[in-house]
Short mmCIF file of C-alpha atoms in Angstrom, two decimals:
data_model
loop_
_atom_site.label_atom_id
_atom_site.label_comp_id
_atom_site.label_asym_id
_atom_site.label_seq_id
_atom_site.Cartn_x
_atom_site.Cartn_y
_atom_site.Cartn_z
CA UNK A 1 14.08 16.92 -1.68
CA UNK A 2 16.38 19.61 -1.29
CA UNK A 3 17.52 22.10 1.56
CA UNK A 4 16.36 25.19 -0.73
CA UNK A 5 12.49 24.19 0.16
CA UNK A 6 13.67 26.07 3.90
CA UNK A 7 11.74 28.98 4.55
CA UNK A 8 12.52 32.85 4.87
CA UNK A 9 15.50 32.49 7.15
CA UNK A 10 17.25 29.69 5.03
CA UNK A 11 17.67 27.63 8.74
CA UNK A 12 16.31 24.40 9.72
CA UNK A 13 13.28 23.92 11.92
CA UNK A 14 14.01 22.60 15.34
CA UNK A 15 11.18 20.68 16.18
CA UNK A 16 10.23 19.20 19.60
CA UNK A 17 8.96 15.45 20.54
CA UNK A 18 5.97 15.36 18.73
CA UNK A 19 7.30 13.98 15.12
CA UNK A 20 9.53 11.65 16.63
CA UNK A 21 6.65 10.61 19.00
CA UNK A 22 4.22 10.16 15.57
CA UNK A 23 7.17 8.43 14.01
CA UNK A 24 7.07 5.34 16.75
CA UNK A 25 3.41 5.36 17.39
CA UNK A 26 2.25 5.64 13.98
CA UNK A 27 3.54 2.19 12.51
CA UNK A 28 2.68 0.36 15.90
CA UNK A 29 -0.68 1.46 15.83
CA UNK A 30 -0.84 0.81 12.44
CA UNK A 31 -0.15 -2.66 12.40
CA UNK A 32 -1.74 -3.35 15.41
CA UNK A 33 -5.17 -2.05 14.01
CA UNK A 34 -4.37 -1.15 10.23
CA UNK A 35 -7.56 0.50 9.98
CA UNK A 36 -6.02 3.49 11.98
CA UNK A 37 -4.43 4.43 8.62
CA UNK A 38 -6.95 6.63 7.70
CA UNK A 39 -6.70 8.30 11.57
CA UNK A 40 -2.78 8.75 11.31
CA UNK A 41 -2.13 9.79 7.64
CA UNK A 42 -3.59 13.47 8.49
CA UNK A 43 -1.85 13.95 11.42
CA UNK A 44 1.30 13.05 10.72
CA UNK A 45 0.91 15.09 7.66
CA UNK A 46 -0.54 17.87 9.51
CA UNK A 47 2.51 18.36 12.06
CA UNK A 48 4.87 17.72 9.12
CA UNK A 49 3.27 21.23 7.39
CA UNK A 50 2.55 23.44 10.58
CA UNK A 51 6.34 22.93 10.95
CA UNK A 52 6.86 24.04 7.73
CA UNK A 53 4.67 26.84 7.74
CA UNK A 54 5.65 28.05 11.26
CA UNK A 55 9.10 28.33 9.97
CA UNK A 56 8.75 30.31 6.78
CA UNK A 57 8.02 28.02 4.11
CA UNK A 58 5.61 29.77 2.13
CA UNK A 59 2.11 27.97 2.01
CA UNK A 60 2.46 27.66 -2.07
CA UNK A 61 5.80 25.66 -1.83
CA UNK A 62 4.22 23.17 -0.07
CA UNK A 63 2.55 21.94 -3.46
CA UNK A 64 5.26 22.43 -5.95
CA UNK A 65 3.98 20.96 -9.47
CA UNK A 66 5.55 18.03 -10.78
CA UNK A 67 4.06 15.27 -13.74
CA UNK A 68 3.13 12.72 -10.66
CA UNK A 69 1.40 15.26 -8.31
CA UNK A 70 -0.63 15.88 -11.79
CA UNK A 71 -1.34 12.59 -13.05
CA UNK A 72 -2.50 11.13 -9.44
CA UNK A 73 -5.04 14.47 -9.27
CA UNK A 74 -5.65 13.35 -12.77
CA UNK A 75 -6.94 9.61 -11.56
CA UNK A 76 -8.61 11.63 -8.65
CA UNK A 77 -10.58 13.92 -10.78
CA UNK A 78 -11.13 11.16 -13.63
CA UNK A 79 -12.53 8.79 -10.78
CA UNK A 80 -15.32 11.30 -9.60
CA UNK A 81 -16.36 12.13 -13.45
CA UNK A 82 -17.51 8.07 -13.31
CA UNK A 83 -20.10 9.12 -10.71
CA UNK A 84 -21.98 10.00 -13.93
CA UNK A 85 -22.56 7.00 -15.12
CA UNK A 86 -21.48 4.77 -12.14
CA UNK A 87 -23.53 2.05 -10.83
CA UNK A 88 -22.99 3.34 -7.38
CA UNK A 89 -22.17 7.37 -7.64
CA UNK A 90 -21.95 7.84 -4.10
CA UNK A 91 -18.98 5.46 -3.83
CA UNK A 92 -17.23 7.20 -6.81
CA UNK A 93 -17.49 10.40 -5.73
CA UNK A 94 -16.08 9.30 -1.74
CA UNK A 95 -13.38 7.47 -3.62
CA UNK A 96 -12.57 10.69 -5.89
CA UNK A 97 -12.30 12.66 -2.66
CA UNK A 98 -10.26 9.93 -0.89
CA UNK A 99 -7.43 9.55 -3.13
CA UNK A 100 -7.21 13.36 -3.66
CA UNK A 101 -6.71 14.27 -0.02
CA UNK A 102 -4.22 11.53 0.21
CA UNK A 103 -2.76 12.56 -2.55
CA UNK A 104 -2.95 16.24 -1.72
CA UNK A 105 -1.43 15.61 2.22
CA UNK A 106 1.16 13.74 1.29
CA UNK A 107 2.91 15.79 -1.54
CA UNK A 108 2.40 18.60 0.94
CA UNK A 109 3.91 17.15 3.81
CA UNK A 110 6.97 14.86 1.42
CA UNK A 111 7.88 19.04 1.06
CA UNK A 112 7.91 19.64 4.80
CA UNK A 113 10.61 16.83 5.75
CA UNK A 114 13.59 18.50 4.44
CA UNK A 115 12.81 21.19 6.71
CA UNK A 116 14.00 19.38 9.68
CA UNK A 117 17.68 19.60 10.70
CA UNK A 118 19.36 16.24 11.06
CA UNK A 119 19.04 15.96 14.79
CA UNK A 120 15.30 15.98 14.17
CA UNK A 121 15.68 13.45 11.39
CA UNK A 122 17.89 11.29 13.53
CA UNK A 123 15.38 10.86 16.20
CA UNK A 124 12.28 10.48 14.11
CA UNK A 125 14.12 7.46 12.31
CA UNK A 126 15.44 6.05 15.30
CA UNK A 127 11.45 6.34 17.02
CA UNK A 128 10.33 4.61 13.57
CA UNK A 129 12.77 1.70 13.95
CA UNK A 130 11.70 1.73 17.59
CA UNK A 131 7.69 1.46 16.80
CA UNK A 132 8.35 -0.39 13.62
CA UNK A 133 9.95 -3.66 15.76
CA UNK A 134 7.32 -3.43 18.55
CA UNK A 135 5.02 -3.70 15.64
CA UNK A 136 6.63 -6.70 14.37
CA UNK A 137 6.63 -8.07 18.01
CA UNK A 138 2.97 -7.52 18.64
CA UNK A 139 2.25 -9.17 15.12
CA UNK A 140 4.45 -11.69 15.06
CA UNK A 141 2.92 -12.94 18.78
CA UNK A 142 -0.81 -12.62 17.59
CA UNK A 143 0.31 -15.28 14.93
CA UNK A 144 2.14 -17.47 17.53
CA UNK A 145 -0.92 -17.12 20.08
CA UNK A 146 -4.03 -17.64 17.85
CA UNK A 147 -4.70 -14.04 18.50
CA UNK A 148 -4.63 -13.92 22.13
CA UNK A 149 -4.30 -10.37 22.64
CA UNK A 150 -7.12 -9.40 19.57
CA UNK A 151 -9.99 -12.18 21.53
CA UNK A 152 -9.00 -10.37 24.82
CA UNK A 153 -9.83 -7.10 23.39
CA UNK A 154 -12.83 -8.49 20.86
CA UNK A 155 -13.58 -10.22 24.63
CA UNK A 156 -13.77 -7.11 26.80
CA UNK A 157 -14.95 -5.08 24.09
CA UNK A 158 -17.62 -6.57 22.22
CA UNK A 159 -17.69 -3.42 19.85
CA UNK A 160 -14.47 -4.29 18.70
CA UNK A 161 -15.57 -7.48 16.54
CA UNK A 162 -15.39 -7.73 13.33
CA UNK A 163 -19.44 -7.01 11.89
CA UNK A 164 -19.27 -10.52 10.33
CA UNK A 165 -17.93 -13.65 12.01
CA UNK A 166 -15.60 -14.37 8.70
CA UNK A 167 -12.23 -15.20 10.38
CA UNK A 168 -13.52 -15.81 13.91
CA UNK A 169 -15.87 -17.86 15.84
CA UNK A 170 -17.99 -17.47 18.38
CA UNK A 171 -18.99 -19.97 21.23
CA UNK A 172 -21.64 -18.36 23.76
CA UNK A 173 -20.90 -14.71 23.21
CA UNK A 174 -17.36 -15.51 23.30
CA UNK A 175 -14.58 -15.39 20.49
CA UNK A 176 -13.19 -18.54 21.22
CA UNK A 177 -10.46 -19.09 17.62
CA UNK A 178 -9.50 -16.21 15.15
CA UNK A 179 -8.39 -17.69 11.81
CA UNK A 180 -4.68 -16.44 10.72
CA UNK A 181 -6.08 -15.00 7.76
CA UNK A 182 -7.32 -12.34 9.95
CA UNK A 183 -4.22 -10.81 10.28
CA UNK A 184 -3.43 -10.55 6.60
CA UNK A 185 -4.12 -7.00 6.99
CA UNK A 186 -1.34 -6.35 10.01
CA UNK A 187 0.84 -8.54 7.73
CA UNK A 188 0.64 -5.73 4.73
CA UNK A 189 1.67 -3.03 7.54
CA UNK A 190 4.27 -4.79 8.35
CA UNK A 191 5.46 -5.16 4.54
CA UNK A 192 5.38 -1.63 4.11
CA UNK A 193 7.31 -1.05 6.85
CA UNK A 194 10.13 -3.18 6.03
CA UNK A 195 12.47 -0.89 3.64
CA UNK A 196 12.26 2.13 5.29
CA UNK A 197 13.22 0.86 8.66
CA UNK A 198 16.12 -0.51 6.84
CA UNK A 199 16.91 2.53 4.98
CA UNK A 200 17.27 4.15 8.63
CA UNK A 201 19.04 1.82 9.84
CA UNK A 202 21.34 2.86 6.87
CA UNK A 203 21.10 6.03 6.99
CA UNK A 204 22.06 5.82 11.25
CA UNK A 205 25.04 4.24 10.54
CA UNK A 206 25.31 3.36 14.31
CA UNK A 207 27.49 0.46 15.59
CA UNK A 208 26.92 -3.06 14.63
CA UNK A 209 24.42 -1.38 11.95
CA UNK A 210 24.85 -4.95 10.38
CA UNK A 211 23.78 -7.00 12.84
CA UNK A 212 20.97 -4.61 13.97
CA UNK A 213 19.71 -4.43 9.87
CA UNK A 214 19.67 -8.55 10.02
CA UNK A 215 17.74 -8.80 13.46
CA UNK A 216 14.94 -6.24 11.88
CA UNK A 217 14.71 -7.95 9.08
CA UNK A 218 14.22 -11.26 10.49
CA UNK A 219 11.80 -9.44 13.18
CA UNK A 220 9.56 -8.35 10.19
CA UNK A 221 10.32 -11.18 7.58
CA UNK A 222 9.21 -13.81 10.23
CA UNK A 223 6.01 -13.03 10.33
CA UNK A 224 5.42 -12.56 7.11
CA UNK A 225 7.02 -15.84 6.32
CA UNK A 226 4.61 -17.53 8.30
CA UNK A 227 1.27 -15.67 8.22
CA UNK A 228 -1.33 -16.91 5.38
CA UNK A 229 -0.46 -13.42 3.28
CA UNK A 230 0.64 -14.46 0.06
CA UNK A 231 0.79 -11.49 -1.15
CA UNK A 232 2.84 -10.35 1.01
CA UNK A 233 5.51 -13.21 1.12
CA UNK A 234 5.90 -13.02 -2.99
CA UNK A 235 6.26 -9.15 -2.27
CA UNK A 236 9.11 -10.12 -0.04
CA UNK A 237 10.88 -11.83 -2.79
CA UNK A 238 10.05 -9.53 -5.54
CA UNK A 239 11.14 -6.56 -3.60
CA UNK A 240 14.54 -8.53 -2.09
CA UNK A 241 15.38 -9.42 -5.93
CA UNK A 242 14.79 -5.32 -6.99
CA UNK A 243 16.73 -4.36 -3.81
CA UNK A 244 19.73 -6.90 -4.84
CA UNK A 245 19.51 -5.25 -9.06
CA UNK A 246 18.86 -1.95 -7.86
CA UNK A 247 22.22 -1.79 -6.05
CA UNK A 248 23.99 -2.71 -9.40
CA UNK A 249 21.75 -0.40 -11.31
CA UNK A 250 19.02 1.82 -9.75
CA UNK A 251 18.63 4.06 -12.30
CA UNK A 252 17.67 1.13 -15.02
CA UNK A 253 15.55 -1.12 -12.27
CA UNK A 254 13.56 2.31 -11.45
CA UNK A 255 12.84 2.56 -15.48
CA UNK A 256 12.55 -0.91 -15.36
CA UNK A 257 9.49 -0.38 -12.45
CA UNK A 258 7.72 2.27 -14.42
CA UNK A 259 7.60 0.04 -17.60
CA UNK A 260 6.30 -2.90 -15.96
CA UNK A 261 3.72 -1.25 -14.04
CA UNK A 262 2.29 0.01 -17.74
CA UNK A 263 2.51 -3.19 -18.38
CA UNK A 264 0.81 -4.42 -16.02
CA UNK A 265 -2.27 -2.77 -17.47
CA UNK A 266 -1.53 -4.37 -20.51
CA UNK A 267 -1.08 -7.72 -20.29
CA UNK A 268 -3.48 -8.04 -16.90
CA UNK A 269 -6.50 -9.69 -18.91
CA UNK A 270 -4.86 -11.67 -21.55
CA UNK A 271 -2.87 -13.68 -18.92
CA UNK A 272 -5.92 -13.51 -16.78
CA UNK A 273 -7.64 -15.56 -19.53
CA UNK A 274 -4.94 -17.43 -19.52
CA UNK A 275 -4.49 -18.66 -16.49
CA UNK A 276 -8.18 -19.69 -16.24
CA UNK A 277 -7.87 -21.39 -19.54
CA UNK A 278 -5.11 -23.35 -17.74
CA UNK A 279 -7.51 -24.72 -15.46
CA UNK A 280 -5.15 -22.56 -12.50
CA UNK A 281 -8.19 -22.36 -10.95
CA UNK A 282 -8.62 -25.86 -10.23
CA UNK A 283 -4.81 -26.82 -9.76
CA UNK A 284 -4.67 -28.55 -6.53
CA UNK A 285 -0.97 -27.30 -5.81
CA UNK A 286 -2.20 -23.55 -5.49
CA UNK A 287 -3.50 -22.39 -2.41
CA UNK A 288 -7.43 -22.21 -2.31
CA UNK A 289 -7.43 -18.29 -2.39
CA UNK A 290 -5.23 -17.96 -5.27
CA UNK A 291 -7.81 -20.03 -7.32
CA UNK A 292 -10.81 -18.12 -5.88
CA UNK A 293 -9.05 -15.15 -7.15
CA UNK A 294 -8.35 -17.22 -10.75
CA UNK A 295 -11.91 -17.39 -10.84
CA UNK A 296 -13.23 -13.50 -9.95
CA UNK A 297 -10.38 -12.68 -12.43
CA UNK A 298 -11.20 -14.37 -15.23
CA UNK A 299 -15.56 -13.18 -14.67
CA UNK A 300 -14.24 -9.58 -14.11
CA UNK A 301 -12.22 -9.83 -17.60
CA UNK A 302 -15.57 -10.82 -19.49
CA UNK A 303 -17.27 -8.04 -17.56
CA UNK A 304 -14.34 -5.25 -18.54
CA UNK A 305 -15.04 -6.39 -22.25
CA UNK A 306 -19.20 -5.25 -21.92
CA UNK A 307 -17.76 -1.62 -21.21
CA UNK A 308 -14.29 -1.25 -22.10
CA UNK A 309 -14.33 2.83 -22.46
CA UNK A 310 -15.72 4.10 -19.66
CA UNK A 311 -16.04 1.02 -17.40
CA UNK A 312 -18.51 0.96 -14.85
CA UNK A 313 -17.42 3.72 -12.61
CA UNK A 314 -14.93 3.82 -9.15
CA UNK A 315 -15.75 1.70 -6.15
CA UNK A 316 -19.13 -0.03 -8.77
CA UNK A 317 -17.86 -4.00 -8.20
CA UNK A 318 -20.17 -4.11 -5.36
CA UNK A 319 -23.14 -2.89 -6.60
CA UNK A 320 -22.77 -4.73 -9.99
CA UNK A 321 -21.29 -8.17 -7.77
CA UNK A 322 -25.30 -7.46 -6.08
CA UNK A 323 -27.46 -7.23 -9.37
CA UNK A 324 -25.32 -9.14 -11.96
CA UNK A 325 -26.80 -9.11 -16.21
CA UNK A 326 -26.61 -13.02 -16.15
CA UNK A 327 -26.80 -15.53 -12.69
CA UNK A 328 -23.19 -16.47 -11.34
CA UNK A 329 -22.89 -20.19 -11.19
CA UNK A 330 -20.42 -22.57 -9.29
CA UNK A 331 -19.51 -25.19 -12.00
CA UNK A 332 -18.14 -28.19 -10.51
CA UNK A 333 -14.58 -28.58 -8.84
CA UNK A 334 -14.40 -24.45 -8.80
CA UNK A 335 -13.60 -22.98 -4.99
CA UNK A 336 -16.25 -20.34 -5.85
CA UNK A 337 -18.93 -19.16 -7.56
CA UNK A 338 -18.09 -17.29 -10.71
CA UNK A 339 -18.37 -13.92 -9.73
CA UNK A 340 -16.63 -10.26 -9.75
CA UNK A 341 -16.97 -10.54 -6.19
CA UNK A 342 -17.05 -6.89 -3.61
CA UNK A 343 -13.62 -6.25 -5.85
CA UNK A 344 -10.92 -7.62 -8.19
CA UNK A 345 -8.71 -8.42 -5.70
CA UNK A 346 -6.31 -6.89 -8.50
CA UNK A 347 -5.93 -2.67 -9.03
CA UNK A 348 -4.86 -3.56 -12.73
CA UNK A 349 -8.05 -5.79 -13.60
CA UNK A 350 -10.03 -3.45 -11.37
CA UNK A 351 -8.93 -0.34 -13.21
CA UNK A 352 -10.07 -1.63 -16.05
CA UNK A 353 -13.59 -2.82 -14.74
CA UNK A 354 -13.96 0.17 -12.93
CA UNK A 355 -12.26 3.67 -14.88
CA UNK A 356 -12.41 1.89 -18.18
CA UNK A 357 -9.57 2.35 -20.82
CA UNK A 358 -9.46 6.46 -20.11
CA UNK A 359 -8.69 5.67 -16.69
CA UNK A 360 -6.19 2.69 -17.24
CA UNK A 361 -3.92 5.43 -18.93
CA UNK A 362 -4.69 7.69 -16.86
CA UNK A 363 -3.55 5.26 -13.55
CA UNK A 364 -0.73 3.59 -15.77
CA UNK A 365 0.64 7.29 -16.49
CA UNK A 366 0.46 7.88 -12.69
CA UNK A 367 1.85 4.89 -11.22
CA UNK A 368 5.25 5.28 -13.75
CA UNK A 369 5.45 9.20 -12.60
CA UNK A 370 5.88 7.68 -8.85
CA UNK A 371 7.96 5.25 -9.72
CA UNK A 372 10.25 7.55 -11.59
CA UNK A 373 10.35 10.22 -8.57
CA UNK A 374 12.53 7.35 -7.39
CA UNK A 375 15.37 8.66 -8.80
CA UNK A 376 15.09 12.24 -7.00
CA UNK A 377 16.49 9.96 -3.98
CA UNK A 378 20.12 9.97 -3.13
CA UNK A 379 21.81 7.28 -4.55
CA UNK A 380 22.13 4.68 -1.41
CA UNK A 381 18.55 5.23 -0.34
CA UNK A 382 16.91 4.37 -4.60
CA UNK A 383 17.15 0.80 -4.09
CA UNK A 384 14.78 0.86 -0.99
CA UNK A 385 12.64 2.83 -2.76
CA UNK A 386 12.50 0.85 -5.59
CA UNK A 387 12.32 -1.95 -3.61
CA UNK A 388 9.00 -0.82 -1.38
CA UNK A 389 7.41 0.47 -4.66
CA UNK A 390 7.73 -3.20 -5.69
CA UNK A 391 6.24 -3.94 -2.41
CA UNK A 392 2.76 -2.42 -2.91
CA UNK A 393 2.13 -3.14 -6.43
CA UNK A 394 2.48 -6.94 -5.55
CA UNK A 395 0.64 -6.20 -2.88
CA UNK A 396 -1.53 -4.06 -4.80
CA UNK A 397 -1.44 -7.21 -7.88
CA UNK A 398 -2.51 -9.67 -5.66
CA UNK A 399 -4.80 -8.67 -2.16
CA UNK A 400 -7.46 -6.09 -1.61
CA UNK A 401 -9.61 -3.75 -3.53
CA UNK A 402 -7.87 -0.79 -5.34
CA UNK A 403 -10.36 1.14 -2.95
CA UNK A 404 -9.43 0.38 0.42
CA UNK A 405 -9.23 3.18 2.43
CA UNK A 406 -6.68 1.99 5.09
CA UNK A 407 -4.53 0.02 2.88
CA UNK A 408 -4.65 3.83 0.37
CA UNK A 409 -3.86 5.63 3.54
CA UNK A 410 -0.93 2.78 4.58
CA UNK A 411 0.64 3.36 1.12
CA UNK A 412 0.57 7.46 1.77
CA UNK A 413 2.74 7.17 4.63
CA UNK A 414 4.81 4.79 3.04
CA UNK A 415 7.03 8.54 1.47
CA UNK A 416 6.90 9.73 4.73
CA UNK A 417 8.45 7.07 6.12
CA UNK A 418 11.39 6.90 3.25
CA UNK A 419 11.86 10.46 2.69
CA UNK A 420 12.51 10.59 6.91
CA UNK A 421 15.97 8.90 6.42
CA UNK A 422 16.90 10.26 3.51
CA UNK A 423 18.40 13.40 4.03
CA UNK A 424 20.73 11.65 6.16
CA UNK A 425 21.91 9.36 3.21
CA UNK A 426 23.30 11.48 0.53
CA UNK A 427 23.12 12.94 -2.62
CA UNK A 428 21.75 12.07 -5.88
CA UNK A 429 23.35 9.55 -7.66
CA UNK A 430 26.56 10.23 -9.96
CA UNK A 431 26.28 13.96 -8.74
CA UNK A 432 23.92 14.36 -11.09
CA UNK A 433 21.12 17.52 -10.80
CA UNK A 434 17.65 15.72 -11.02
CA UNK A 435 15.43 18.64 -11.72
CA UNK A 436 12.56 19.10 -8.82
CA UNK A 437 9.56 19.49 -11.40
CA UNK A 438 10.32 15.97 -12.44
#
């Protein structure tokens, strides 16, 4: 985070179109398809470091050690040592090797950024806002249009649907109606993408900067507002609250982060008893995916407590969800079976299930380390970080599998895409020196 990363010569790299290019594409094509994560990640990465490297930087700065770069390889390394007693070892050992490349590529290439002079900088953000609104334009009028453009596509190119007709039907070889829900994935792009656009806006400081920050916002915060994402609309609210405390206070909301996320670990299957306990699951007023996701929570929880050490090893829910110890039942008035289902639908609970109580410190250790790099931002850019850390783990609290691999990738370019701005912000807050191993 700091000019001194600059190679031999001590000058910026002058790079040519290609970043800014990557910067626009990248989150259209993204949240247009979010499964290009995965495709995108490396090579944004990749041009981040050869411009590094071709200007100086030596190859060992691009990995300079710091407690979160540790504890993530930590996770990484812990989550392949479950392939010995995993139910599936094949999955543990991909998901071991997913999360430490990710985690690898983007430390590497977070170090590469401040290598590019401000001109650079400038254009990248101003190609991310770019891309970023298109994005929100393309999503926002596959909501309005039942999918139009997606059937088209699925239409023309049959090998483009979906391997089981969950969110779409088919009428005579034809996709004829594709359920909102299908875009719950383009939604979570687009919630990722929210805080750093608007932390380039910031950091732009071009005219009417105002009005252009509340006409991205409502670009992106449409969507989400009407999509079927929960998820992603609580995130919205959660993150707008941090945002709004964080400007009073970053430094205690970004402590604040890093304890709750331990929490988190803590407190996940109590309240998930809880709330099942409650009958939640069967409370009319809650959407019917919230108490399918009661349900799997509350199972999982009774599974964590079989083998609460060592858990069942990374990426197992599916092959346990396949050969369960006792038959899943669907009692009456529940949405669901009772099951653990292909995943938790909650990285806390799944944590648990999966790494076991080694790997819940391990993760908890991890996610506060991120959270607290926070503070190595300059002071007007920490409340968008805080506020799109809050972001995934609601996301992360609420939607997918902690395994995902495009929704891992999505959240690895989510630095990239704040530490872009940044060096156009400022300095650390109070003029205070925030040591770089922290």
């Amino acid at each position: 985070m700091s000019s001194g990363a600059a190679g031999g010569e001590g000058m910026p790299f002058r790079g040519g179109p290609l970043i800014p290019i990557l910067f626009f594409i990248t989150p259209l094509f993204t949240a247009a398809s979010p499964r290009t994560a995965p495709f995108f990640l490396p090579i944004v990465a990749a041009v981040l470091m050869i411009a590094a490297l071709r200007r100086g930087l030596p190859w060992r700065n691009l990995l300079k050690p710091c407690p979160a770069l540790f504890a993530l390889l930590a996770v990484s390394a812990y989550a392949g040592v479950t392939a010995i007693w995993a139910a599936d070892p094949e999955a543990a050992l991909s998901k071991c090797g997913l999360l430490l490349a990710t985690t690898l590529v983007v430390f590497a290439a977070s170090a590469a950024i401040p290598l590019l002079d401000s001109g650079q900088v400038r254009r990248a953000s101003q190609a991310f806002i770019a891309g970023t609104f298109c994005a929100a334009g393309f999503v926002a009028i596959e909501l309005l249009s039942d999918g139009a453009i997606t059937r088209a596509v699925m239409n023309t190119f049959p090998a483009f649907r979906p391997e089981r007709a969950k969110h779409v039907t088919i009428h005579h070889d034809k996709v004829t109606k594709i359920n909102l829900s299908e875009f719950n994935q383009d939604i979570a792009i687009l919630a990722l993408l929210l805080w750093p656009g608007l932390l380039a806006l910031k950091a732009l400081n071009a005219q009417r900067r105002k009005l252009l920050a509340v006409l991205f916002f409502l670009a992106l915060a449409v969507p989400i507002a009407i999509s079927e994402h929960d998820s992603s609309q609580v995130g919205l609210v959660a993150s707008l609250l941090v945002l709004a405390l964080a400007w009073v206070n970053p430094r205690a909301v970004v402590r604040g982060l890093a304890i709750a996320w331990c929490l988190a670990f803590v407190l996940v299957i109590p309240l998930d008893f809880l709330a099942f306990k409650a009958d939640l699951h069967q409370a009319k007023w809650l959407p019917m995916s919230a108490r399918a996701r009661i349900i799997i929570w509350e199972y999982t929880a009774e599974r964590v407590l079989e083998r609460p050490l060592l858990g069942i090893g990374a990426d197992s829910t599916p092959a346990m969800m396949t050969k369960p110890k006792n038959p899943s039942d669907k009692p009456k008035g529940f949405v669901i079976r009772r099951t653990t289902g292909q995943h938790a639908h909650n990285l806390f609970l799944q944590s648990w299930f999966e790494l076991g109580v080694f790997g819940v410190i391990l993760a908890a250790i991890a996610g506060a380390a991120v959270a607290l790099r926070i503070l190595l931002l300059p002071a007007g850019a920490q409340p968008y970080g805080a506020a799109s850390f809050t972001m995934v783990a609601v996301i992360a609290a609420f939607a997918w599998g902690m395994w995902q691999i495009w929704l891992i990738c999505a959240v690895g370019l989510l630095p990239l895409y704040l530490l872009m701005p940044t060096a156009l912000v400022g300095s650390p807050a109070d003029g205070e020196h925030v040591p770089a191993s922290r």
